[in-house]
């Protein structure tokens, strides 16, 4: 509904509209890495489908307004992004692992930890979105870092960055959890002259410093009550 409302506003005032879609439109992909031409493998009635199908519907609405009403639109499909100032407990895997290790808790890994994700630093994403809005191409464009990590590999990077004694706690996997996720960014490279610059081992310490400061302040606040 938010997308529909904003498309109506963009139509009325002649604005260029940016839809920040998601790699979740690909569902549990049967194509690897995922290109923008891939239509996806999504369970329409699963536990994750409200998000997956919500974003797919948002893309549909955006293209309908573009084709039917001439609204200028841009569509970005954003892959996992991390960085400072994220919510400490937002449930995303990088913030989960970082917050858990700083709090001396075990890292929660769902399933066998062999599912893969690709992680881009927030500044790379911002540069990609600016390039998309400044350019003349509608998209959709994959904006993500093609560096691919299993959850266990991510856990090892977090351990090496924060605390080598950190442990892992395995839990049953969640429903419809994608097995693989990696963007093909050829289109963004060619048409937007964009590609990510910050590898995980450089970006993660910047996020860790921010999280450590906030968790420390949070703990001090609890001690004062």
mmCIF file of C-alpha atoms in Angstrom:
data_model
loop_
_atom_site.group_PDB
_atom_site.id
_atom_site.type_symbol
_atom_site.label_atom_id
_atom_site.label_comp_id
_atom_site.label_asym_id
_atom_site.label_seq_id
_atom_site.Cartn_x
_atom_site.Cartn_y
_atom_site.Cartn_z
ATOM 1 C CA UNK A 1 0.000 0.000 0.000
ATOM 2 C CA UNK A 2 2.911 2.338 0.723
ATOM 3 C CA UNK A 3 4.338 1.687 -2.741
ATOM 4 C CA UNK A 4 0.933 2.311 -4.333
ATOM 5 C CA UNK A 5 0.505 5.588 -2.435
ATOM 6 C CA UNK A 6 3.977 6.828 -3.397
ATOM 7 C CA UNK A 7 3.500 5.848 -7.043
ATOM 8 C CA UNK A 8 0.311 7.917 -7.042
ATOM 9 C CA UNK A 9 2.248 10.855 -5.591
ATOM 10 C CA UNK A 10 5.066 10.436 -8.141
ATOM 11 C CA UNK A 11 2.483 10.437 -10.941
ATOM 12 C CA UNK A 12 0.811 13.621 -9.644
ATOM 13 C CA UNK A 13 3.976 15.669 -9.180
ATOM 14 C CA UNK A 14 6.124 14.178 -11.971
ATOM 15 C CA UNK A 15 8.782 12.724 -9.648
ATOM 16 C CA UNK A 16 11.266 9.971 -10.380
ATOM 17 C CA UNK A 17 10.371 7.014 -8.155
ATOM 18 C CA UNK A 18 12.882 4.592 -6.609
ATOM 19 C CA UNK A 19 11.701 1.165 -5.487
ATOM 20 C CA UNK A 20 14.112 -0.576 -3.137
ATOM 21 C CA UNK A 21 13.147 -4.164 -3.856
ATOM 22 C CA UNK A 22 15.008 -7.216 -2.628
ATOM 23 C CA UNK A 23 16.845 -10.373 -3.582
ATOM 24 C CA UNK A 24 13.961 -12.162 -1.843
ATOM 25 C CA UNK A 25 11.994 -11.827 -5.101
ATOM 26 C CA UNK A 26 14.151 -14.764 -6.279
ATOM 27 C CA UNK A 27 12.889 -16.953 -3.414
ATOM 28 C CA UNK A 28 14.900 -20.163 -3.000
ATOM 29 C CA UNK A 29 16.646 -19.834 -6.362
ATOM 30 C CA UNK A 30 17.237 -22.648 -8.820
ATOM 31 C CA UNK A 31 19.621 -20.361 -10.752
ATOM 32 C CA UNK A 32 23.011 -19.443 -9.259
ATOM 33 C CA UNK A 33 24.165 -16.704 -9.236
ATOM 34 C CA UNK A 34 20.908 -14.844 -9.794
ATOM 35 C CA UNK A 35 20.489 -12.585 -12.828
ATOM 36 C CA UNK A 36 17.755 -9.947 -13.111
ATOM 37 C CA UNK A 37 16.123 -12.027 -15.864
ATOM 38 C CA UNK A 38 15.451 -14.883 -13.412
ATOM 39 C CA UNK A 39 11.770 -14.982 -12.377
ATOM 40 C CA UNK A 40 12.405 -16.725 -9.082
ATOM 41 C CA UNK A 41 11.232 -19.759 -7.131
ATOM 42 C CA UNK A 42 8.853 -18.460 -4.463
ATOM 43 C CA UNK A 43 6.320 -20.287 -2.316
ATOM 44 C CA UNK A 44 3.233 -18.009 -2.528
ATOM 45 C CA UNK A 45 1.661 -19.368 0.688
ATOM 46 C CA UNK A 46 4.754 -19.955 2.841
ATOM 47 C CA UNK A 47 5.819 -18.286 6.075
ATOM 48 C CA UNK A 48 8.134 -15.901 4.206
ATOM 49 C CA UNK A 49 5.744 -15.209 1.330
ATOM 50 C CA UNK A 50 4.220 -12.011 2.752
ATOM 51 C CA UNK A 51 7.636 -10.388 2.309
ATOM 52 C CA UNK A 52 8.665 -12.131 -0.930
ATOM 53 C CA UNK A 53 5.335 -11.643 -2.671
ATOM 54 C CA UNK A 54 4.881 -8.169 -1.189
ATOM 55 C CA UNK A 55 8.086 -7.043 -2.883
ATOM 56 C CA UNK A 56 7.202 -8.858 -6.115
ATOM 57 C CA UNK A 57 3.829 -7.084 -6.120
ATOM 58 C CA UNK A 58 5.582 -3.755 -5.470
ATOM 59 C CA UNK A 59 7.731 -4.362 -8.568
ATOM 60 C CA UNK A 60 4.574 -5.173 -10.573
ATOM 61 C CA UNK A 61 2.853 -1.956 -9.445
ATOM 62 C CA UNK A 62 5.973 0.084 -10.228
ATOM 63 C CA UNK A 63 6.211 -1.279 -13.769
ATOM 64 C CA UNK A 64 2.443 -0.832 -14.306
ATOM 65 C CA UNK A 65 2.691 2.850 -13.387
ATOM 66 C CA UNK A 66 5.759 3.187 -15.628
ATOM 67 C CA UNK A 67 4.143 1.543 -18.654
ATOM 68 C CA UNK A 68 0.579 2.763 -18.105
ATOM 69 C CA UNK A 69 1.104 6.292 -16.802
ATOM 70 C CA UNK A 70 4.624 7.166 -17.917
ATOM 71 C CA UNK A 71 5.965 7.504 -14.360
ATOM 72 C CA UNK A 72 9.766 7.578 -14.290
ATOM 73 C CA UNK A 73 10.820 4.638 -12.128
ATOM 74 C CA UNK A 74 13.982 2.863 -11.002
ATOM 75 C CA UNK A 75 14.064 -0.602 -9.403
ATOM 76 C CA UNK A 76 16.916 -1.910 -7.243
ATOM 77 C CA UNK A 77 17.001 -5.483 -5.959
ATOM 78 C CA UNK A 78 19.051 -5.184 -2.786
ATOM 79 C CA UNK A 79 21.022 -8.144 -1.432
ATOM 80 C CA UNK A 80 22.068 -8.511 2.234
ATOM 81 C CA UNK A 81 23.512 -5.224 3.476
ATOM 82 C CA UNK A 82 25.257 -4.453 6.773
ATOM 83 C CA UNK A 83 26.947 -1.524 8.485
ATOM 84 C CA UNK A 84 26.912 0.858 11.454
ATOM 85 C CA UNK A 85 23.641 2.127 12.960
ATOM 86 C CA UNK A 86 21.631 -0.982 12.136
ATOM 87 C CA UNK A 87 19.129 -2.029 14.807
ATOM 88 C CA UNK A 88 20.928 -4.195 17.359
ATOM 89 C CA UNK A 89 18.163 -6.812 17.406
ATOM 90 C CA UNK A 90 16.684 -6.642 13.911
ATOM 91 C CA UNK A 91 17.014 -10.387 13.338
ATOM 92 C CA UNK A 92 19.355 -10.065 10.344
ATOM 93 C CA UNK A 93 22.205 -12.537 10.397
ATOM 94 C CA UNK A 94 25.164 -10.123 10.514
ATOM 95 C CA UNK A 95 23.666 -7.959 13.276
ATOM 96 C CA UNK A 96 22.585 -11.125 15.146
ATOM 97 C CA UNK A 97 26.075 -12.621 15.110
ATOM 98 C CA UNK A 98 27.848 -9.357 15.983
ATOM 99 C CA UNK A 99 25.484 -8.467 18.841
ATOM 100 C CA UNK A 100 25.560 -12.019 20.231
ATOM 101 C CA UNK A 101 29.366 -12.236 20.306
ATOM 102 C CA UNK A 102 29.755 -8.784 21.892
ATOM 103 C CA UNK A 103 27.214 -9.847 24.562
ATOM 104 C CA UNK A 104 29.189 -13.087 25.129
ATOM 105 C CA UNK A 105 26.298 -15.185 23.815
ATOM 106 C CA UNK A 106 26.614 -18.083 21.324
ATOM 107 C CA UNK A 107 25.928 -17.264 17.671
ATOM 108 C CA UNK A 108 22.610 -18.753 16.524
ATOM 109 C CA UNK A 109 22.957 -20.781 13.310
ATOM 110 C CA UNK A 110 19.816 -22.241 11.748
ATOM 111 C CA UNK A 111 20.035 -25.610 10.018
ATOM 112 C CA UNK A 112 23.517 -26.900 9.143
ATOM 113 C CA UNK A 113 24.906 -23.415 8.452
ATOM 114 C CA UNK A 114 25.806 -24.292 4.863
ATOM 115 C CA UNK A 115 23.269 -21.939 3.288
ATOM 116 C CA UNK A 116 25.006 -19.007 1.565
ATOM 117 C CA UNK A 117 24.484 -15.255 1.497
ATOM 118 C CA UNK A 118 26.342 -12.298 0.015
ATOM 119 C CA UNK A 119 27.045 -9.256 2.187
ATOM 120 C CA UNK A 120 27.549 -5.697 0.962
ATOM 121 C CA UNK A 121 28.669 -2.751 3.058
ATOM 122 C CA UNK A 122 26.141 0.068 3.317
ATOM 123 C CA UNK A 123 28.292 2.691 1.532
ATOM 124 C CA UNK A 124 28.482 0.458 -1.553
ATOM 125 C CA UNK A 125 24.688 0.170 -1.586
ATOM 126 C CA UNK A 126 24.225 3.942 -1.255
ATOM 127 C CA UNK A 127 26.612 4.538 -4.166
ATOM 128 C CA UNK A 128 24.655 2.016 -6.238
ATOM 129 C CA UNK A 129 21.304 3.644 -5.465
ATOM 130 C CA UNK A 130 22.665 7.099 -6.360
ATOM 131 C CA UNK A 131 24.081 5.748 -9.641
ATOM 132 C CA UNK A 132 20.719 4.145 -10.410
ATOM 133 C CA UNK A 133 18.735 7.337 -9.722
ATOM 134 C CA UNK A 134 21.211 9.493 -11.666
ATOM 135 C CA UNK A 135 21.167 7.127 -14.653
ATOM 136 C CA UNK A 136 18.651 6.552 -17.418
ATOM 137 C CA UNK A 137 17.954 2.840 -16.921
ATOM 138 C CA UNK A 138 14.789 1.573 -15.212
ATOM 139 C CA UNK A 139 16.185 -1.725 -14.012
ATOM 140 C CA UNK A 140 15.687 -3.918 -12.157
ATOM 141 C CA UNK A 141 19.315 -3.964 -11.042
ATOM 142 C CA UNK A 142 20.888 -6.365 -8.566
ATOM 143 C CA UNK A 143 22.795 -4.318 -5.974
ATOM 144 C CA UNK A 144 24.883 -6.646 -3.849
ATOM 145 C CA UNK A 145 28.375 -7.943 -3.225
ATOM 146 C CA UNK A 146 29.093 -11.181 -5.156
ATOM 147 C CA UNK A 147 31.379 -12.420 -2.350
ATOM 148 C CA UNK A 148 29.546 -15.527 -1.120
ATOM 149 C CA UNK A 149 29.773 -16.937 2.423
ATOM 150 C CA UNK A 150 28.129 -19.843 4.194
ATOM 151 C CA UNK A 151 26.661 -18.990 7.586
ATOM 152 C CA UNK A 152 29.478 -20.974 9.214
ATOM 153 C CA UNK A 153 32.083 -18.982 7.254
ATOM 154 C CA UNK A 154 30.393 -15.737 8.323
ATOM 155 C CA UNK A 155 30.487 -16.943 11.934
ATOM 156 C CA UNK A 156 34.244 -17.556 11.617
ATOM 157 C CA UNK A 157 34.815 -14.026 10.243
ATOM 158 C CA UNK A 158 32.808 -12.558 13.140
ATOM 159 C CA UNK A 159 34.805 -14.670 15.632
ATOM 160 C CA UNK A 160 38.101 -13.534 14.127
ATOM 161 C CA UNK A 161 36.981 -9.897 14.246
ATOM 162 C CA UNK A 162 35.547 -9.798 17.787
ATOM 163 C CA UNK A 163 36.337 -12.807 20.001
ATOM 164 C CA UNK A 164 38.129 -16.001 18.992
ATOM 165 C CA UNK A 165 36.479 -17.869 21.878
ATOM 166 C CA UNK A 166 32.936 -17.267 20.576
ATOM 167 C CA UNK A 167 30.738 -20.347 20.169
ATOM 168 C CA UNK A 168 27.925 -21.460 17.851
ATOM 169 C CA UNK A 169 24.505 -22.809 18.806
ATOM 170 C CA UNK A 170 22.640 -24.764 16.120
ATOM 171 C CA UNK A 171 18.854 -24.555 15.872
ATOM 172 C CA UNK A 172 16.276 -26.089 13.489
ATOM 173 C CA UNK A 173 16.102 -24.240 10.179
ATOM 174 C CA UNK A 174 13.306 -21.807 9.385
ATOM 175 C CA UNK A 175 10.706 -22.547 6.694
ATOM 176 C CA UNK A 176 11.555 -21.802 3.037
ATOM 177 C CA UNK A 177 15.030 -20.538 3.953
ATOM 178 C CA UNK A 178 16.901 -19.972 0.658
ATOM 179 C CA UNK A 179 19.832 -22.350 0.226
ATOM 180 C CA UNK A 180 21.907 -19.986 -1.921
ATOM 181 C CA UNK A 181 22.002 -16.256 -2.536
ATOM 182 C CA UNK A 182 24.542 -14.499 -4.754
ATOM 183 C CA UNK A 183 23.974 -11.609 -7.148
ATOM 184 C CA UNK A 184 25.108 -11.487 -10.752
ATOM 185 C CA UNK A 185 25.980 -7.776 -11.000
ATOM 186 C CA UNK A 186 27.053 -7.733 -14.665
ATOM 187 C CA UNK A 187 24.140 -5.451 -15.601
ATOM 188 C CA UNK A 188 24.957 -2.878 -12.881
ATOM 189 C CA UNK A 189 28.637 -2.920 -13.861
ATOM 190 C CA UNK A 190 27.862 -2.318 -17.526
ATOM 191 C CA UNK A 191 24.976 0.166 -17.313
ATOM 192 C CA UNK A 192 25.600 1.970 -13.999
ATOM 193 C CA UNK A 193 29.402 1.660 -13.876
ATOM 194 C CA UNK A 194 28.929 0.361 -10.335
ATOM 195 C CA UNK A 195 30.420 -2.441 -8.306
ATOM 196 C CA UNK A 196 31.013 -2.865 -4.555
ATOM 197 C CA UNK A 197 34.414 -1.836 -3.189
ATOM 198 C CA UNK A 198 34.317 -2.876 0.490
ATOM 199 C CA UNK A 199 35.021 -6.554 1.297
ATOM 200 C CA UNK A 200 33.473 -8.132 4.405
ATOM 201 C CA UNK A 201 36.776 -8.180 6.301
ATOM 202 C CA UNK A 202 37.064 -4.382 5.909
ATOM 203 C CA UNK A 203 33.427 -3.456 6.474
ATOM 204 C CA UNK A 204 32.682 -5.722 9.428
ATOM 205 C CA UNK A 205 35.092 -4.013 11.909
ATOM 206 C CA UNK A 206 33.392 -0.654 11.198
ATOM 207 C CA UNK A 207 30.044 -2.179 12.122
ATOM 208 C CA UNK A 208 31.518 -3.951 15.165
ATOM 209 C CA UNK A 209 32.911 -0.685 16.603
ATOM 210 C CA UNK A 210 29.475 0.933 16.360
ATOM 211 C CA UNK A 211 27.675 -2.076 17.856
ATOM 212 C CA UNK A 212 30.211 -2.395 20.678
ATOM 213 C CA UNK A 213 29.749 1.261 21.680
ATOM 214 C CA UNK A 214 25.961 1.013 21.673
ATOM 215 C CA UNK A 215 25.809 -2.300 23.545
ATOM 216 C CA UNK A 216 28.265 -0.947 26.123
ATOM 217 C CA UNK A 217 26.077 2.153 26.620
ATOM 218 C CA UNK A 218 23.001 -0.079 26.805
ATOM 219 C CA UNK A 219 24.638 -2.185 29.540
ATOM 220 C CA UNK A 220 25.748 0.922 31.466
ATOM 221 C CA UNK A 221 22.190 2.247 31.295
ATOM 222 C CA UNK A 222 20.839 -1.002 32.768
ATOM 223 C CA UNK A 223 23.388 -0.811 35.595
ATOM 224 C CA UNK A 224 22.239 2.688 36.527
ATOM 225 C CA UNK A 225 18.574 1.689 36.916
#
